[in-house]
CSV table of C-alpha atoms and ligand atoms in Angstrom, one decimal:
chain,number,residue,atom,x,y,z
H,24,MET,CA,103.3,147.1,176.6
H,25,ALA,CA,104.1,146.7,172.9
H,26,ALA,CA,106.2,149.6,171.7
H,27,VAL,CA,104.3,150.1,168.5
H,28,ALA,CA,100.9,148.4,168.5
H,29,PRO,CA,100.1,146.9,165.1
H,30,THR,CA,97.0,148.5,163.4
H,31,ARG,CA,94.9,148.0,160.3
H,32,ASP,CA,92.7,150.8,158.9
H,33,GLY,CA,93.9,152.8,161.9
H,34,VAL,CA,92.4,150.3,164.3
H,35,ALA,CA,94.4,148.2,166.8
H,36,LEU,CA,95.0,144.6,165.9
H,37,VAL,CA,95.7,143.7,169.5
H,38,PRO,CA,92.6,144.1,171.7
H,39,ARG,CA,93.2,146.9,174.3
H,40,HIS,CA,90.6,145.5,176.7
H,41,VAL,CA,90.0,141.7,176.9
H,42,ALA,CA,87.3,140.3,179.1
H,43,VAL,CA,86.9,136.6,179.9
H,44,ILE,CA,84.1,134.4,181.1
H,45,MET,CA,86.1,131.5,182.6
H,46,ASP,CA,83.5,128.7,182.2
H,47,GLY,CA,83.8,124.9,182.4
H,48,ASN,CA,85.6,124.3,185.7
H,49,GLY,CA,82.7,122.1,187.0
H,50,ARG,CA,82.5,119.9,183.9
H,51,TRP,CA,86.3,119.6,183.8
H,52,ALA,CA,86.2,118.2,187.4
H,53,ARG,CA,83.2,115.9,186.7
H,54,ALA,CA,85.0,114.4,183.8
H,55,ARG,CA,87.7,113.3,186.2
H,56,ALA,CA,85.3,112.2,189.0
H,57,LEU,CA,86.6,115.1,191.1
H,58,PRO,CA,84.7,117.6,193.3
H,59,ARG,CA,83.8,120.9,191.5
H,60,GLN,CA,86.2,122.7,193.8
H,61,ALA,CA,89.0,120.8,192.1
H,62,GLY,CA,88.0,122.3,188.8
H,63,HIS,CA,88.1,125.8,190.2
H,64,LYS,CA,91.6,125.1,191.6
H,65,ALA,CA,92.7,123.9,188.2
H,66,GLY,CA,91.4,127.1,186.8
H,67,ILE,CA,94.1,129.1,188.4
H,68,ALA,CA,96.9,128.0,186.0
H,69,PRO,CA,95.1,129.4,182.9
H,70,VAL,CA,94.5,132.7,184.8
H,71,ARG,CA,98.3,133.0,185.3
H,72,LEU,CA,98.9,132.1,181.7
H,73,MET,CA,96.4,134.6,180.4
H,74,VAL,CA,97.8,137.4,182.5
H,75,GLU,CA,101.4,136.7,181.3
H,76,GLN,CA,100.3,136.4,177.6
H,77,CYS,CA,98.1,139.4,177.6
H,78,ALA,CA,100.7,141.6,179.2
H,79,GLN,CA,103.3,140.4,176.7
H,80,ALA,CA,100.9,141.1,173.8
H,81,GLY,CA,100.3,144.7,174.9
H,82,VAL,CA,96.8,144.3,176.2
H,83,GLU,CA,96.0,147.3,178.4
H,84,THR,CA,93.2,145.8,180.5
H,85,LEU,CA,92.3,142.2,181.2
H,86,THR,CA,89.0,141.7,183.1
H,87,LEU,CA,88.1,138.3,184.5
H,88,PHE,CA,84.7,137.1,185.6
H,89,ALA,CA,85.6,135.3,188.8
H,90,PHE,CA,82.2,135.2,190.6
H,91,SER,CA,78.9,136.5,189.4
H,92,SER,CA,76.0,138.0,191.4
H,93,GLU,CA,74.1,134.8,190.5
H,94,ASN,CA,76.9,132.5,191.7
H,95,TRP,CA,75.6,133.2,195.3
H,96,ARG,CA,72.9,130.6,194.4
H,97,ARG,CA,75.5,127.8,194.3
H,98,PRO,CA,75.8,125.3,197.2
H,99,PRO,CA,77.4,127.0,200.3
H,100,ALA,CA,80.3,124.6,200.3
H,101,GLU,CA,81.2,125.5,196.7
H,102,ILE,CA,80.9,129.3,197.5
H,103,GLY,CA,83.1,128.8,200.6
H,104,ALA,CA,85.7,126.9,198.6
H,105,LEU,CA,85.8,129.6,195.9
H,106,MET,CA,86.2,132.4,198.4
H,107,ARG,CA,89.1,130.6,200.1
H,108,LEU,CA,90.6,130.0,196.7
H,109,PHE,CA,90.4,133.7,195.9
H,110,VAL,CA,92.0,134.7,199.2
H,111,GLU,CA,94.8,132.1,198.8
H,112,ALA,CA,95.5,132.9,195.2
H,113,LEU,CA,95.6,136.6,195.9
H,114,LYS,CA,98.0,136.3,198.8
H,115,ARG,CA,100.2,133.9,196.8
H,116,GLU,CA,100.3,135.8,193.5
H,117,VAL,CA,100.1,139.5,194.4
H,118,ALA,CA,103.9,140.0,194.9
H,119,GLU,CA,104.7,138.5,191.5
H,120,LEU,CA,102.0,140.5,189.8
H,121,HIS,CA,103.4,143.6,191.4
H,122,GLU,CA,107.0,142.8,190.2
H,123,ASN,CA,105.6,142.4,186.7
H,124,GLY,CA,104.0,145.8,186.7
H,125,ILE,CA,100.4,144.6,186.9
H,126,ARG,CA,97.8,146.9,188.6
H,127,LEU,CA,95.1,144.9,190.3
H,128,ARG,CA,91.5,146.2,190.6
H,129,PHE,CA,88.3,144.7,191.7
H,130,ILE,CA,84.7,145.4,190.6
H,131,GLY,CA,81.5,144.0,192.1
H,132,ASP,CA,79.5,144.1,195.3
H,133,LEU,CA,82.6,143.8,197.4
H,134,ASP,CA,80.7,144.5,200.7
H,135,ALA,CA,79.1,141.1,200.2
H,136,LEU,CA,82.5,139.3,200.4
H,137,GLY,CA,84.0,138.3,203.8
H,138,PRO,CA,86.4,140.5,205.7
H,139,GLU,CA,89.3,138.3,204.9
H,140,LEU,CA,88.9,138.6,201.2
H,141,ASN,CA,88.3,142.4,201.5
H,142,THR,CA,91.5,142.8,203.4
H,143,ALA,CA,93.4,140.9,200.7
H,144,ILE,CA,91.7,143.0,198.0
H,145,GLY,CA,92.6,146.2,199.8
H,146,HIS,CA,96.2,145.1,200.2
H,147,ALA,CA,96.5,144.0,196.6
H,148,GLU,CA,95.0,147.3,195.2
H,149,ALA,CA,97.2,149.5,197.5
H,150,LEU,CA,100.4,147.6,196.6
H,151,THR,CA,99.9,147.7,192.9
H,152,ARG,CA,98.1,151.0,192.4
H,153,ASP,CA,101.0,152.8,190.6
H,154,ASN,CA,101.7,149.9,188.2
H,155,ARG,CA,101.0,150.8,184.5
H,156,ARG,CA,102.0,147.7,182.4
H,157,MET,CA,98.5,146.2,182.4
H,158,ASP,CA,95.3,146.4,184.6
H,159,LEU,CA,94.0,143.1,185.8
H,160,VAL,CA,90.4,143.6,186.8
H,161,LEU,CA,88.8,140.9,188.8
H,162,ALA,CA,85.0,140.9,188.7
H,163,VAL,CA,83.8,139.3,192.0
H,164,ALA,CA,80.2,139.3,193.1
H,165,TYR,CA,79.7,141.3,189.9
H,166,GLY,CA,76.6,141.4,187.6
H,167,GLY,CA,75.8,143.6,184.7
H,168,HIS,CA,72.3,144.2,186.1
H,169,TRP,CA,73.8,145.1,189.5
H,170,ASP,CA,76.1,147.6,187.9
H,171,LEU,CA,73.4,149.2,185.7
H,172,ALA,CA,71.0,149.5,188.6
H,173,GLY,CA,73.7,151.0,190.8
H,174,ALA,CA,74.4,153.6,188.2
H,175,ALA,CA,70.7,154.5,187.9
H,176,ARG,CA,70.4,154.8,191.7
H,177,ARG,CA,73.5,157.1,192.0
H,178,LEU,CA,72.1,159.3,189.2
H,179,ALA,CA,68.7,159.5,190.9
H,180,GLU,CA,70.4,160.4,194.2
H,181,GLU,CA,72.2,163.3,192.5
H,182,VAL,CA,69.0,164.5,190.9
H,183,GLU,CA,67.3,164.3,194.3
H,184,ALA,CA,70.1,166.2,196.0
H,185,GLY,CA,69.8,168.9,193.3
H,186,SER,CA,73.3,168.5,192.0
H,187,LEU,CA,72.2,167.1,188.6
H,188,GLU,CA,69.3,168.0,186.2
H,189,SER,CA,67.6,164.9,184.8
H,190,ALA,CA,67.8,166.5,181.3
H,191,ASP,CA,71.6,166.4,181.6
H,192,ILE,CA,71.7,162.6,181.9
H,193,ASP,CA,73.4,161.3,178.8
H,194,GLU,CA,75.4,158.2,177.9
H,195,SER,CA,78.6,159.7,179.2
H,196,ARG,CA,77.2,160.7,182.6
H,197,PHE,CA,75.6,157.2,182.9
H,198,ALA,CA,78.9,155.5,182.1
H,199,ASP,CA,80.6,157.6,184.8
H,200,MET,CA,78.4,156.0,187.4
H,201,LEU,CA,79.3,152.4,186.6
H,202,ALA,CA,81.8,150.3,188.5
H,203,THR,CA,83.6,150.1,185.2
H,204,ARG,CA,83.8,153.9,184.8
H,205,ASP,CA,87.6,153.9,184.5
H,206,LEU,CA,87.8,151.1,182.0
H,207,ARG,CA,87.7,151.5,178.3
H,208,PRO,CA,85.0,149.5,176.4
H,209,VAL,CA,85.7,145.8,175.9
H,210,ASP,CA,87.3,145.0,172.5
H,211,LEU,CA,87.3,141.3,172.8
H,212,LEU,CA,85.1,139.1,175.0
H,213,ILE,CA,86.2,135.5,175.3
H,214,ARG,CA,84.0,132.7,176.8
H,215,SER,CA,85.4,129.2,177.4
H,216,GLY,CA,83.4,126.1,178.1
H,217,GLY,CA,81.1,125.9,175.0
H,218,GLU,CA,78.1,128.1,176.0
H,219,ARG,CA,77.3,131.0,173.8
H,220,ARG,CA,75.9,133.5,176.2
H,221,ILE,CA,76.9,136.6,178.2
H,222,SER,CA,75.6,135.5,181.6
H,223,ASN,CA,75.1,139.0,183.0
H,224,PHE,CA,78.8,140.1,182.6
H,225,LEU,CA,79.8,143.6,181.4
H,226,LEU,CA,76.5,144.6,179.7
H,227,TRP,CA,77.2,148.2,179.1
H,228,ASP,CA,80.9,147.7,178.2
H,229,ILE,CA,80.5,145.1,175.5
H,230,ALA,CA,78.2,147.1,173.2
H,231,TYR,CA,80.8,146.8,170.4
H,232,SER,CA,82.9,143.9,171.6
H,233,GLU,CA,84.0,141.2,169.3
H,234,LEU,CA,82.7,137.9,170.8
H,235,TYR,CA,84.9,134.8,170.8
H,236,PHE,CA,83.4,131.5,172.1
H,237,SER,CA,85.6,128.5,172.7
H,238,ASP,CA,84.5,124.9,173.5
H,239,VAL,CA,87.6,124.4,175.6
H,240,LEU,CA,86.9,124.0,179.3
H,241,TRP,CA,88.6,126.7,181.3
H,242,PRO,CA,91.2,124.6,183.1
H,243,ASP,CA,92.4,123.3,179.7
H,244,PHE,CA,92.5,126.8,178.1
H,245,SER,CA,96.0,127.2,176.7
H,246,ALA,CA,98.3,129.8,175.1
H,247,GLY,CA,97.2,128.4,171.7
H,248,ASP,CA,93.6,129.0,172.6
H,249,LEU,CA,94.3,132.7,173.5
H,250,GLU,CA,96.3,133.1,170.3
H,251,ALA,CA,93.3,131.7,168.3
H,252,ALA,CA,91.1,134.3,170.0
H,253,PHE,CA,93.6,137.1,169.1
H,254,ALA,CA,93.8,135.9,165.5
H,255,TYR,CA,90.0,135.9,165.3
H,256,PHE,CA,90.0,139.5,166.7
H,257,ALA,CA,92.7,140.7,164.3
H,258,GLN,CA,90.7,139.7,161.2
H,259,ARG,CA,87.5,141.4,162.3
H,260,GLN,CA,86.5,144.6,160.7
H,261,ARG,CA,85.3,146.9,163.5
H,262,ARG,CA,82.8,149.4,162.1
H,263,PHE,CA,81.1,150.9,165.2
H,264,GLY,CA,78.0,151.6,163.1
H,265,ARG,CA,79.8,153.0,160.1
H,266,THR,CA,80.0,151.5,156.6
H,267,SER,CA,82.8,149.3,155.5
H,268,ASP,CA,84.0,152.0,153.0
H,269,GLN,CA,84.1,154.6,155.8
H,270,VAL,CA,86.2,152.3,157.9
H,271,VAL,CA,88.7,151.6,155.2
H,272,GLY,CA,88.9,155.4,154.8
H,273,GLY,CA,90.1,155.5,158.4
H,274,GLY,CA,86.9,156.5,160.2
H,275,ALA,CA,86.8,153.9,162.9
H,276,ALA,CA,90.1,154.8,164.6
H,277,GLU,CA,88.6,157.5,166.7
H,278,GLU,CA,86.2,155.0,168.3
H,279,GLN,CA,89.3,153.3,169.7
H,280,GLN,CA,90.6,156.3,171.6
N,317,FPP,C1,82.6,128.9,186.1
N,317,FPP,O1,82.7,127.5,185.8
N,317,FPP,C2,83.7,129.3,187.0
N,317,FPP,C3,83.6,130.0,188.2
N,317,FPP,C4,82.3,130.3,188.7
N,317,FPP,C5,84.7,130.3,189.0
N,317,FPP,C6,85.9,130.9,188.2
N,317,FPP,C7,87.1,130.8,189.1
N,317,FPP,C8,88.3,130.5,188.7
N,317,FPP,C9,88.7,130.2,187.3
N,317,FPP,C10,89.4,130.4,189.8
N,317,FPP,C11,90.5,131.3,189.6
N,317,FPP,C12,90.2,132.7,189.6
N,317,FPP,C13,90.9,133.8,190.1
N,317,FPP,C14,90.6,135.1,189.6
N,317,FPP,C15,91.9,133.6,191.2
N,317,FPP,P1,81.5,126.5,186.3
N,317,FPP,O2,81.8,126.2,187.7
N,317,FPP,O3,80.2,127.2,186.0
N,317,FPP,O4,81.8,125.3,185.3
N,317,FPP,P2,80.6,124.4,184.7
N,317,FPP,O5,79.8,125.2,183.7
N,317,FPP,O6,81.4,123.3,184.0
N,317,FPP,O7,79.8,123.8,185.8
């Protein structure tokens, strides 16, 4: 982690939580007359690069959208290939991630994944649980709607059980019920592949994120592309509902805590 993180107006210039929608694998493959699976395989290299570069920059949490709730609608062969790719990549990369102080975490409807992937996930989380350099959060079978509905259900269960008064439900209690409960809000959301949409990613957590859209297809996403995203972030004035004058007076810093 950077020893002294650079700030402006009391606000971090390096995003503390970066989230990425890695889009464009299929189009990258089609442009080369390859099967879509080849695009997903080629998408591993920029994941490695992103992890290394974010850790070096002092990012605290990097969350990657690996497979959405809606991706179950894809052809079974593509889903099978993606699941195999996740298992293989996890098994291959986990030791090096551990050596580099990265803590791996997974969010999503993990019960819907096969036993092999769940075993690899359990191993990776257990091995890296005490690492503190950077959290790498993989969103698998994750959807913002899935997360929000789950939080609502858990709150309703507590009310039903008599351990919570409905009048006591506020933003903080709601956030405590999300799969992302331990993560700070997203500072910078990056989407590759040219589309300008959120696609049911971290809906609660991106309320005040800066949004960076790149036309580059994910397998081609480079160190320079990430630097461009960081440069964009560094010149944003983050107001969190306040006025510009208040922010220059130092008011936005507390939102970053
Ligand atoms: C979206 O591109 C990408 C995915 C659904 C899969 C993302 C997976 C990887 C990048 C593999 C590596 C990941 C990890 C964490 C090991 P798309 O298929 O929708 O592309 P298209 O829009 O061009 O069709």
